[in-house]
């Protein structure tokens, strides 16, 4: 190889690295947005066909997810003609690389503009608890993120199941599984048995659970579990993520999982945690259509 050829090769590699870094650290996490659709059919689904639009892991903070981007996302959500809009937690910024914090009190009114035939419901994520220092001291709620959402008419389900007459389903919301720091470890506030005990018949159940790890313990009556938290690993190549914040690694990293007759959908979410990087996991609005 000639010296000129070597320098050209080095320049090409340098430019490729630069553009890959630009894409992964800004273009994909801050500018791109897609709608990812999953269609699930279940023989035991006795309710009406249901279109659920999911937003997860907003991790709001400039310059990646500011109020302008939230407004754009809500506009896209409202164009999808949802039966339900479900917010799966982690509204709080998940990394320190933000230029300007955005308060949940400013975000909640925009999220309240989401429209769905049968309502908008939410659960909290781990960062929403970690960011609330008073809740950490108390070892539990009330939580400032839940209060801000509730004040705007968004019902937050904390270990609670509610009957939705319109679609004919139970909607259950589990509290976060790694919410509170106790004795140097993160402990959950989730109560799956207590949440399921509120269900009084055999109608289909849709469960909102921020972290997907609970899926291994979800009872058969739950037709669909919806989770976020993993961000699809944030970096995903050929269907594999090198780092996934789950005890089960890539098993519950992203997308539709069908195990033992039960269905789980893990949203790739919108924002970032730890580092503001996404590569191969475009920020997404997740749409799940379920029917018999």
PDB file of C-alpha atoms in Angstrom:
ATOM      1  CA  UNK A   1       0.000   0.000   0.000  1.00  0.00           C
ATOM      2  CA  UNK A   2       1.282   3.452  -0.908  1.00  0.00           C
ATOM      3  CA  UNK A   3       1.536   6.271   1.597  1.00  0.00           C
ATOM      4  CA  UNK A   4      -1.246   8.120  -0.250  1.00  0.00           C
ATOM      5  CA  UNK A   5      -3.465   5.031  -0.142  1.00  0.00           C
ATOM      6  CA  UNK A   6      -2.815   4.603   3.574  1.00  0.00           C
ATOM      7  CA  UNK A   7      -3.721   8.244   4.278  1.00  0.00           C
ATOM      8  CA  UNK A   8      -6.908   7.934   2.234  1.00  0.00           C
ATOM      9  CA  UNK A   9      -7.859   4.822   4.167  1.00  0.00           C
ATOM     10  CA  UNK A  10      -7.125   6.502   7.484  1.00  0.00           C
ATOM     11  CA  UNK A  11      -9.210   9.523   6.468  1.00  0.00           C
ATOM     12  CA  UNK A  12     -12.107   7.259   5.440  1.00  0.00           C
ATOM     13  CA  UNK A  13     -12.006   5.425   8.758  1.00  0.00           C
ATOM     14  CA  UNK A  14     -11.817   8.714  10.687  1.00  0.00           C
ATOM     15  CA  UNK A  15     -14.766  10.180   8.797  1.00  0.00           C
ATOM     16  CA  UNK A  16     -16.783   6.984   9.230  1.00  0.00           C
ATOM     17  CA  UNK A  17     -16.117   7.102  12.966  1.00  0.00           C
ATOM     18  CA  UNK A  18     -17.093  10.752  13.114  1.00  0.00           C
ATOM     19  CA  UNK A  19     -20.383  10.219  11.281  1.00  0.00           C
ATOM     20  CA  UNK A  20     -21.176   7.119  13.337  1.00  0.00           C
ATOM     21  CA  UNK A  21     -20.610   9.114  16.522  1.00  0.00           C
ATOM     22  CA  UNK A  22     -22.702  12.016  15.203  1.00  0.00           C
ATOM     23  CA  UNK A  23     -25.516   9.637  14.311  1.00  0.00           C
ATOM     24  CA  UNK A  24     -25.422   7.668  17.562  1.00  0.00           C
ATOM     25  CA  UNK A  25     -24.983  10.622  19.915  1.00  0.00           C
ATOM     26  CA  UNK A  26     -27.280  13.145  18.272  1.00  0.00           C
ATOM     27  CA  UNK A  27     -29.177  12.252  15.105  1.00  0.00           C
ATOM     28  CA  UNK A  28     -30.820   9.038  16.289  1.00  0.00           C
ATOM     29  CA  UNK A  29     -31.549  10.015  19.920  1.00  0.00           C
ATOM     30  CA  UNK A  30     -32.545  13.637  19.276  1.00  0.00           C
ATOM     31  CA  UNK A  31     -34.004  13.828  15.778  1.00  0.00           C
ATOM     32  CA  UNK A  32     -35.447  10.493  14.682  1.00  0.00           C
ATOM     33  CA  UNK A  33     -38.827   9.082  15.667  1.00  0.00           C
ATOM     34  CA  UNK A  34     -40.744   6.098  14.359  1.00  0.00           C
ATOM     35  CA  UNK A  35     -43.998   4.265  14.979  1.00  0.00           C
ATOM     36  CA  UNK A  36     -43.340   0.572  15.729  1.00  0.00           C
ATOM     37  CA  UNK A  37     -46.373  -1.692  15.364  1.00  0.00           C
ATOM     38  CA  UNK A  38     -47.026  -5.112  16.852  1.00  0.00           C
ATOM     39  CA  UNK A  39     -50.102  -7.233  16.077  1.00  0.00           C
ATOM     40  CA  UNK A  40     -51.034  -9.931  18.567  1.00  0.00           C
ATOM     41  CA  UNK A  41     -53.816 -12.468  18.190  1.00  0.00           C
ATOM     42  CA  UNK A  42     -54.974 -14.579  21.113  1.00  0.00           C
ATOM     43  CA  UNK A  43     -57.629 -17.278  21.115  1.00  0.00           C
ATOM     44  CA  UNK A  44     -58.573 -16.330  24.703  1.00  0.00           C
ATOM     45  CA  UNK A  45     -59.075 -12.628  23.931  1.00  0.00           C
ATOM     46  CA  UNK A  46     -62.775 -12.128  24.697  1.00  0.00           C
ATOM     47  CA  UNK A  47     -62.729  -8.342  24.587  1.00  0.00           C
ATOM     48  CA  UNK A  48     -63.112  -6.068  21.586  1.00  0.00           C
ATOM     49  CA  UNK A  49     -60.084  -5.576  19.306  1.00  0.00           C
ATOM     50  CA  UNK A  50     -57.887  -3.000  20.967  1.00  0.00           C
ATOM     51  CA  UNK A  51     -55.321  -0.526  19.678  1.00  0.00           C
ATOM     52  CA  UNK A  52     -52.942   0.539  22.431  1.00  0.00           C
ATOM     53  CA  UNK A  53     -50.448   3.360  21.907  1.00  0.00           C
ATOM     54  CA  UNK A  54     -47.495   3.229  24.281  1.00  0.00           C
ATOM     55  CA  UNK A  55     -45.031   5.939  25.286  1.00  0.00           C
ATOM     56  CA  UNK A  56     -42.155   4.886  27.491  1.00  0.00           C
ATOM     57  CA  UNK A  57     -38.919   6.283  28.883  1.00  0.00           C
ATOM     58  CA  UNK A  58     -39.276   9.891  27.774  1.00  0.00           C
ATOM     59  CA  UNK A  59     -36.297  10.924  29.945  1.00  0.00           C
ATOM     60  CA  UNK A  60     -37.093  14.574  29.313  1.00  0.00           C
ATOM     61  CA  UNK A  61     -34.296  17.127  29.170  1.00  0.00           C
ATOM     62  CA  UNK A  62     -32.680  19.404  26.600  1.00  0.00           C
ATOM     63  CA  UNK A  63     -31.239  19.093  24.006  1.00  0.00           C
ATOM     64  CA  UNK A  64     -32.446  15.554  23.277  1.00  0.00           C
ATOM     65  CA  UNK A  65     -36.049  15.510  24.554  1.00  0.00           C
ATOM     66  CA  UNK A  66     -37.326  18.992  25.210  1.00  0.00           C
ATOM     67  CA  UNK A  67     -40.857  20.344  25.373  1.00  0.00           C
ATOM     68  CA  UNK A  68     -40.938  20.922  21.604  1.00  0.00           C
ATOM     69  CA  UNK A  69     -40.125  17.254  20.977  1.00  0.00           C
ATOM     70  CA  UNK A  70     -42.768  16.157  23.494  1.00  0.00           C
ATOM     71  CA  UNK A  71     -45.352  18.236  21.608  1.00  0.00           C
ATOM     72  CA  UNK A  72     -44.309  16.594  18.339  1.00  0.00           C
ATOM     73  CA  UNK A  73     -44.612  13.143  19.913  1.00  0.00           C
ATOM     74  CA  UNK A  74     -48.075  13.873  21.312  1.00  0.00           C
ATOM     75  CA  UNK A  75     -49.180  15.116  17.893  1.00  0.00           C
ATOM     76  CA  UNK A  76     -48.035  11.817  16.354  1.00  0.00           C
ATOM     77  CA  UNK A  77     -49.796   9.876  19.110  1.00  0.00           C
ATOM     78  CA  UNK A  78     -53.074  11.657  18.456  1.00  0.00           C
ATOM     79  CA  UNK A  79     -52.859  10.856  14.748  1.00  0.00           C
ATOM     80  CA  UNK A  80     -52.857   7.126  15.562  1.00  0.00           C
ATOM     81  CA  UNK A  81     -56.517   6.973  16.667  1.00  0.00           C
ATOM     82  CA  UNK A  82     -55.835   4.974  19.838  1.00  0.00           C
ATOM     83  CA  UNK A  83     -58.264   3.106  22.024  1.00  0.00           C
ATOM     84  CA  UNK A  84     -55.853   3.520  24.944  1.00  0.00           C
ATOM     85  CA  UNK A  85     -52.737   5.611  25.481  1.00  0.00           C
ATOM     86  CA  UNK A  86     -50.452   4.127  28.126  1.00  0.00           C
ATOM     87  CA  UNK A  87     -47.443   5.911  29.628  1.00  0.00           C
ATOM     88  CA  UNK A  88     -44.942   3.417  31.019  1.00  0.00           C
ATOM     89  CA  UNK A  89     -42.760   5.617  33.209  1.00  0.00           C
ATOM     90  CA  UNK A  90     -39.328   7.236  33.380  1.00  0.00           C
ATOM     91  CA  UNK A  91     -40.335  10.795  32.631  1.00  0.00           C
ATOM     92  CA  UNK A  92     -37.258  12.000  34.551  1.00  0.00           C
ATOM     93  CA  UNK A  93     -33.955  12.581  32.766  1.00  0.00           C
ATOM     94  CA  UNK A  94     -31.822   9.462  32.876  1.00  0.00           C
ATOM     95  CA  UNK A  95     -28.350  10.938  32.381  1.00  0.00           C
ATOM     96  CA  UNK A  96     -26.308  14.006  33.298  1.00  0.00           C
ATOM     97  CA  UNK A  97     -25.595  15.152  29.750  1.00  0.00           C
ATOM     98  CA  UNK A  98     -28.456  17.622  29.555  1.00  0.00           C
ATOM     99  CA  UNK A  99     -28.073  21.313  28.883  1.00  0.00           C
ATOM    100  CA  UNK A 100     -31.334  22.316  30.542  1.00  0.00           C
ATOM    101  CA  UNK A 101     -33.580  20.302  32.879  1.00  0.00           C
ATOM    102  CA  UNK A 102     -37.294  20.110  32.129  1.00  0.00           C
ATOM    103  CA  UNK A 103     -39.714  19.790  35.035  1.00  0.00           C
ATOM    104  CA  UNK A 104     -42.520  17.247  35.088  1.00  0.00           C
ATOM    105  CA  UNK A 105     -44.885  20.127  35.955  1.00  0.00           C
ATOM    106  CA  UNK A 106     -44.181  21.481  32.443  1.00  0.00           C
ATOM    107  CA  UNK A 107     -44.305  18.079  30.733  1.00  0.00           C
ATOM    108  CA  UNK A 108     -47.545  16.784  32.272  1.00  0.00           C
ATOM    109  CA  UNK A 109     -49.875  19.369  30.634  1.00  0.00           C
ATOM    110  CA  UNK A 110     -48.510  18.388  27.208  1.00  0.00           C
ATOM    111  CA  UNK A 111     -48.921  14.670  27.896  1.00  0.00           C
ATOM    112  CA  UNK A 112     -52.477  15.419  29.021  1.00  0.00           C
ATOM    113  CA  UNK A 113     -53.203  16.432  25.435  1.00  0.00           C
ATOM    114  CA  UNK A 114     -52.953  12.768  24.376  1.00  0.00           C
ATOM    115  CA  UNK A 115     -56.317  11.512  23.130  1.00  0.00           C
ATOM    116  CA  UNK A 116     -57.732   7.977  23.264  1.00  0.00           C
ATOM    117  CA  UNK A 117     -61.267   6.584  23.195  1.00  0.00           C
ATOM    118  CA  UNK A 118     -60.916   4.862  26.555  1.00  0.00           C
ATOM    119  CA  UNK A 119     -58.463   7.126  28.321  1.00  0.00           C
ATOM    120  CA  UNK A 120     -54.833   7.848  29.138  1.00  0.00           C
ATOM    121  CA  UNK A 121     -53.178   5.942  31.994  1.00  0.00           C
ATOM    122  CA  UNK A 122     -49.682   5.884  33.455  1.00  0.00           C
ATOM    123  CA  UNK A 123     -47.280   4.088  35.750  1.00  0.00           C
ATOM    124  CA  UNK A 124     -44.016   5.334  37.213  1.00  0.00           C
ATOM    125  CA  UNK A 125     -40.499   4.189  36.391  1.00  0.00           C
ATOM    126  CA  UNK A 126     -37.398   3.807  38.499  1.00  0.00           C
ATOM    127  CA  UNK A 127     -35.962   7.228  37.554  1.00  0.00           C
ATOM    128  CA  UNK A 128     -39.187   8.919  38.655  1.00  0.00           C
ATOM    129  CA  UNK A 129     -38.618   7.519  42.119  1.00  0.00           C
ATOM    130  CA  UNK A 130     -34.854   8.066  42.128  1.00  0.00           C
ATOM    131  CA  UNK A 131     -35.348  11.717  41.158  1.00  0.00           C
ATOM    132  CA  UNK A 132     -37.803  12.344  44.027  1.00  0.00           C
ATOM    133  CA  UNK A 133     -35.475  12.724  47.002  1.00  0.00           C
ATOM    134  CA  UNK A 134     -38.309  13.284  49.464  1.00  0.00           C
ATOM    135  CA  UNK A 135     -39.936  10.024  48.395  1.00  0.00           C
ATOM    136  CA  UNK A 136     -36.571   8.303  48.842  1.00  0.00           C
ATOM    137  CA  UNK A 137     -36.360   9.600  52.424  1.00  0.00           C
ATOM    138  CA  UNK A 138     -39.906   8.438  53.144  1.00  0.00           C
ATOM    139  CA  UNK A 139     -39.338   5.088  51.499  1.00  0.00           C
ATOM    140  CA  UNK A 140     -42.439   5.562  49.350  1.00  0.00           C
ATOM    141  CA  UNK A 141     -45.056   7.942  48.022  1.00  0.00           C
ATOM    142  CA  UNK A 142     -46.503  10.358  47.418  1.00  0.00           C
ATOM    143  CA  UNK A 143     -44.358  10.844  44.344  1.00  0.00           C
ATOM    144  CA  UNK A 144     -43.964  14.230  42.662  1.00  0.00           C
ATOM    145  CA  UNK A 145     -44.196  12.735  39.161  1.00  0.00           C
ATOM    146  CA  UNK A 146     -47.429  10.921  39.974  1.00  0.00           C
ATOM    147  CA  UNK A 147     -48.865  14.068  41.526  1.00  0.00           C
ATOM    148  CA  UNK A 148     -48.039  16.167  38.445  1.00  0.00           C
ATOM    149  CA  UNK A 149     -49.641  13.644  36.078  1.00  0.00           C
ATOM    150  CA  UNK A 150     -52.742  13.199  38.254  1.00  0.00           C
ATOM    151  CA  UNK A 151     -53.164  16.975  38.465  1.00  0.00           C
ATOM    152  CA  UNK A 152     -53.550  16.999  34.679  1.00  0.00           C
ATOM    153  CA  UNK A 153     -56.145  14.223  34.640  1.00  0.00           C
ATOM    154  CA  UNK A 154     -53.816  11.337  33.808  1.00  0.00           C
ATOM    155  CA  UNK A 155     -54.616   8.460  36.125  1.00  0.00           C
ATOM    156  CA  UNK A 156     -51.507   6.817  37.597  1.00  0.00           C
ATOM    157  CA  UNK A 157     -51.972   3.156  38.489  1.00  0.00           C
ATOM    158  CA  UNK A 158     -49.827   2.172  41.468  1.00  0.00           C
ATOM    159  CA  UNK A 159     -50.434  -1.501  42.239  1.00  0.00           C
ATOM    160  CA  UNK A 160     -53.980  -0.939  41.072  1.00  0.00           C
ATOM    161  CA  UNK A 161     -56.350  -2.685  38.658  1.00  0.00           C
ATOM    162  CA  UNK A 162     -59.267  -0.883  37.071  1.00  0.00           C
ATOM    163  CA  UNK A 163     -62.143  -2.169  34.948  1.00  0.00           C
ATOM    164  CA  UNK A 164     -62.539  -0.503  31.550  1.00  0.00           C
ATOM    165  CA  UNK A 165     -66.118  -0.977  30.426  1.00  0.00           C
ATOM    166  CA  UNK A 166     -65.594   0.254  26.873  1.00  0.00           C
ATOM    167  CA  UNK A 167     -63.096  -2.355  25.675  1.00  0.00           C
ATOM    168  CA  UNK A 168     -64.143  -4.929  28.285  1.00  0.00           C
ATOM    169  CA  UNK A 169     -60.744  -5.440  29.913  1.00  0.00           C
ATOM    170  CA  UNK A 170     -58.960  -5.014  33.207  1.00  0.00           C
ATOM    171  CA  UNK A 171     -56.076  -2.562  33.091  1.00  0.00           C
ATOM    172  CA  UNK A 172     -53.513  -3.194  35.803  1.00  0.00           C
ATOM    173  CA  UNK A 173     -50.604  -0.926  36.709  1.00  0.00           C
ATOM    174  CA  UNK A 174     -47.673  -2.208  38.746  1.00  0.00           C
ATOM    175  CA  UNK A 175     -45.524   0.076  40.884  1.00  0.00           C
ATOM    176  CA  UNK A 176     -41.830   0.196  40.100  1.00  0.00           C
ATOM    177  CA  UNK A 177     -39.633  -2.803  40.869  1.00  0.00           C
ATOM    178  CA  UNK A 178     -36.425  -0.912  41.782  1.00  0.00           C
ATOM    179  CA  UNK A 179     -37.894   2.264  43.242  1.00  0.00           C
ATOM    180  CA  UNK A 180     -36.306   2.852  46.653  1.00  0.00           C
ATOM    181  CA  UNK A 181     -32.749   2.570  47.926  1.00  0.00           C
ATOM    182  CA  UNK A 182     -32.666   0.534  51.151  1.00  0.00           C
ATOM    183  CA  UNK A 183     -29.529  -0.630  52.928  1.00  0.00           C
ATOM    184  CA  UNK A 184     -27.403   0.067  49.879  1.00  0.00           C
ATOM    185  CA  UNK A 185     -29.699  -1.791  47.460  1.00  0.00           C
ATOM    186  CA  UNK A 186     -32.623  -0.866  45.263  1.00  0.00           C
ATOM    187  CA  UNK A 187     -35.932  -2.287  46.450  1.00  0.00           C
ATOM    188  CA  UNK A 188     -39.257  -2.415  44.670  1.00  0.00           C
ATOM    189  CA  UNK A 189     -42.638  -1.030  45.647  1.00  0.00           C
ATOM    190  CA  UNK A 190     -44.413  -3.469  43.322  1.00  0.00           C
ATOM    191  CA  UNK A 191     -47.163  -5.773  44.569  1.00  0.00           C
ATOM    192  CA  UNK A 192     -48.204  -8.142  41.796  1.00  0.00           C
ATOM    193  CA  UNK A 193     -50.364 -10.457  43.972  1.00  0.00           C
ATOM    194  CA  UNK A 194     -52.176  -7.472  45.502  1.00  0.00           C
ATOM    195  CA  UNK A 195     -52.734  -5.932  42.086  1.00  0.00           C
ATOM    196  CA  UNK A 196     -54.143  -9.170  40.646  1.00  0.00           C
ATOM    197  CA  UNK A 197     -56.363  -9.713  43.706  1.00  0.00           C
ATOM    198  CA  UNK A 198     -58.403  -6.653  42.681  1.00  0.00           C
ATOM    199  CA  UNK A 199     -59.551  -8.431  39.512  1.00  0.00           C
ATOM    200  CA  UNK A 200     -62.972  -9.991  40.094  1.00  0.00           C
ATOM    201  CA  UNK A 201     -63.670 -12.006  36.935  1.00  0.00           C
ATOM    202  CA  UNK A 202     -61.922 -13.809  34.075  1.00  0.00           C
ATOM    203  CA  UNK A 203     -61.957 -10.930  31.563  1.00  0.00           C
ATOM    204  CA  UNK A 204     -58.651 -10.225  29.780  1.00  0.00           C
ATOM    205  CA  UNK A 205     -56.007  -8.293  31.687  1.00  0.00           C
ATOM    206  CA  UNK A 206     -53.483  -5.831  30.276  1.00  0.00           C
ATOM    207  CA  UNK A 207     -50.620  -5.197  32.703  1.00  0.00           C
ATOM    208  CA  UNK A 208     -48.425  -2.093  32.709  1.00  0.00           C
ATOM    209  CA  UNK A 209     -45.039  -2.772  34.331  1.00  0.00           C
ATOM    210  CA  UNK A 210     -42.096  -0.447  33.776  1.00  0.00           C
ATOM    211  CA  UNK A 211     -39.433  -3.165  34.025  1.00  0.00           C
ATOM    212  CA  UNK A 212     -40.032  -6.343  31.979  1.00  0.00           C
ATOM    213  CA  UNK A 213     -38.342  -8.713  34.455  1.00  0.00           C
ATOM    214  CA  UNK A 214     -41.674  -9.256  36.245  1.00  0.00           C
ATOM    215  CA  UNK A 215     -42.906 -11.148  33.176  1.00  0.00           C
ATOM    216  CA  UNK A 216     -41.606 -14.481  34.490  1.00  0.00           C
ATOM    217  CA  UNK A 217     -44.052 -14.200  37.427  1.00  0.00           C
ATOM    218  CA  UNK A 218     -47.077 -12.826  35.587  1.00  0.00           C
ATOM    219  CA  UNK A 219     -50.101 -15.157  35.920  1.00  0.00           C
ATOM    220  CA  UNK A 220     -51.843 -16.712  32.929  1.00  0.00           C
ATOM    221  CA  UNK A 221     -54.864 -14.408  33.146  1.00  0.00           C
ATOM    222  CA  UNK A 222     -52.698 -11.512  31.987  1.00  0.00           C
ATOM    223  CA  UNK A 223     -53.105 -11.560  28.232  1.00  0.00           C
ATOM    224  CA  UNK A 224     -50.612  -8.781  27.578  1.00  0.00           C
ATOM    225  CA  UNK A 225     -47.790  -7.242  29.594  1.00  0.00           C
ATOM    226  CA  UNK A 226     -46.400  -3.897  28.432  1.00  0.00           C
ATOM    227  CA  UNK A 227     -42.989  -2.688  29.574  1.00  0.00           C
ATOM    228  CA  UNK A 228     -40.184  -0.268  28.773  1.00  0.00           C
ATOM    229  CA  UNK A 229     -37.046   0.427  30.831  1.00  0.00           C
ATOM    230  CA  UNK A 230     -34.489  -1.319  28.604  1.00  0.00           C
ATOM    231  CA  UNK A 231     -34.522   1.186  25.697  1.00  0.00           C
ATOM    232  CA  UNK A 232     -33.804  -1.876  23.571  1.00  0.00           C
ATOM    233  CA  UNK A 233     -30.305  -1.745  25.034  1.00  0.00           C
ATOM    234  CA  UNK A 234     -29.849   1.682  23.326  1.00  0.00           C
ATOM    235  CA  UNK A 235     -27.286   0.031  21.043  1.00  0.00           C
ATOM    236  CA  UNK A 236     -28.659  -2.902  19.049  1.00  0.00           C
ATOM    237  CA  UNK A 237     -27.007  -4.682  16.141  1.00  0.00           C
ATOM    238  CA  UNK A 238     -28.585  -7.569  14.218  1.00  0.00           C
ATOM    239  CA  UNK A 239     -31.190  -8.082  16.940  1.00  0.00           C
ATOM    240  CA  UNK A 240     -28.649  -8.208  19.789  1.00  0.00           C
ATOM    241  CA  UNK A 241     -27.779  -5.615  22.437  1.00  0.00           C
ATOM    242  CA  UNK A 242     -24.435  -5.767  24.277  1.00  0.00           C
ATOM    243  CA  UNK A 243     -25.806  -4.122  27.447  1.00  0.00           C
ATOM    244  CA  UNK A 244     -29.381  -4.579  28.705  1.00  0.00           C
ATOM    245  CA  UNK A 245     -30.595  -3.403  32.157  1.00  0.00           C
ATOM    246  CA  UNK A 246     -32.351  -6.676  32.893  1.00  0.00           C
ATOM    247  CA  UNK A 247     -31.479  -9.835  34.809  1.00  0.00           C
ATOM    248  CA  UNK A 248     -32.474 -11.737  31.681  1.00  0.00           C
ATOM    249  CA  UNK A 249     -30.246  -9.907  29.205  1.00  0.00           C
ATOM    250  CA  UNK A 250     -31.505  -9.973  25.636  1.00  0.00           C
ATOM    251  CA  UNK A 251     -34.422 -12.245  26.480  1.00  0.00           C
ATOM    252  CA  UNK A 252     -36.558  -9.209  27.372  1.00  0.00           C
ATOM    253  CA  UNK A 253     -34.494  -6.489  25.711  1.00  0.00           C
ATOM    254  CA  UNK A 254     -36.930  -5.403  23.042  1.00  0.00           C
ATOM    255  CA  UNK A 255     -40.075  -6.165  21.122  1.00  0.00           C
ATOM    256  CA  UNK A 256     -42.656  -8.936  21.244  1.00  0.00           C
ATOM    257  CA  UNK A 257     -41.926 -11.930  23.467  1.00  0.00           C
ATOM    258  CA  UNK A 258     -44.282 -14.925  23.533  1.00  0.00           C
ATOM    259  CA  UNK A 259     -43.633 -17.444  26.308  1.00  0.00           C
ATOM    260  CA  UNK A 260     -45.851 -20.146  27.798  1.00  0.00           C
ATOM    261  CA  UNK A 261     -48.973 -18.725  26.213  1.00  0.00           C
ATOM    262  CA  UNK A 262     -48.356 -15.199  27.486  1.00  0.00           C
ATOM    263  CA  UNK A 263     -47.383 -12.090  25.549  1.00  0.00           C
ATOM    264  CA  UNK A 264     -44.989  -9.278  26.444  1.00  0.00           C
ATOM    265  CA  UNK A 265     -44.153  -6.192  24.393  1.00  0.00           C
ATOM    266  CA  UNK A 266     -41.122  -4.145  25.430  1.00  0.00           C
ATOM    267  CA  UNK A 267     -41.053  -0.658  23.952  1.00  0.00           C
ATOM    268  CA  UNK A 268     -37.766   0.836  22.812  1.00  0.00           C
ATOM    269  CA  UNK A 269     -38.947   4.120  24.311  1.00  0.00           C
ATOM    270  CA  UNK A 270     -37.978   7.684  23.492  1.00  0.00           C
ATOM    271  CA  UNK A 271     -35.052   8.896  25.600  1.00  0.00           C
ATOM    272  CA  UNK A 272     -31.725   7.657  26.931  1.00  0.00           C
ATOM    273  CA  UNK A 273     -30.230   6.570  30.227  1.00  0.00           C
ATOM    274  CA  UNK A 274     -26.628   6.664  31.479  1.00  0.00           C
ATOM    275  CA  UNK A 275     -25.346   7.979  28.131  1.00  0.00           C
ATOM    276  CA  UNK A 276     -27.216   9.962  25.451  1.00  0.00           C
ATOM    277  CA  UNK A 277     -26.580   7.405  22.721  1.00  0.00           C
ATOM    278  CA  UNK A 278     -28.832   5.319  20.507  1.00  0.00           C
ATOM    279  CA  UNK A 279     -27.668   3.164  17.644  1.00  0.00           C
ATOM    280  CA  UNK A 280     -30.035   0.739  15.955  1.00  0.00           C
ATOM    281  CA  UNK A 281     -32.851   1.543  18.424  1.00  0.00           C
ATOM    282  CA  UNK A 282     -34.693   4.502  16.927  1.00  0.00           C
ATOM    283  CA  UNK A 283     -36.863   6.380  19.461  1.00  0.00           C
ATOM    284  CA  UNK A 284     -40.353   5.024  19.044  1.00  0.00           C
ATOM    285  CA  UNK A 285     -44.036   5.324  19.689  1.00  0.00           C
ATOM    286  CA  UNK A 286     -45.137   1.732  20.174  1.00  0.00           C
ATOM    287  CA  UNK A 287     -48.491   0.548  18.865  1.00  0.00           C
ATOM    288  CA  UNK A 288     -49.932  -2.798  19.952  1.00  0.00           C
ATOM    289  CA  UNK A 289     -53.078  -4.118  18.296  1.00  0.00           C
ATOM    290  CA  UNK A 290     -54.547  -7.128  20.080  1.00  0.00           C
ATOM    291  CA  UNK A 291     -57.559  -9.196  19.047  1.00  0.00           C
ATOM    292  CA  UNK A 292     -58.886 -12.756  18.908  1.00  0.00           C
TER     293      UNK A 292
END
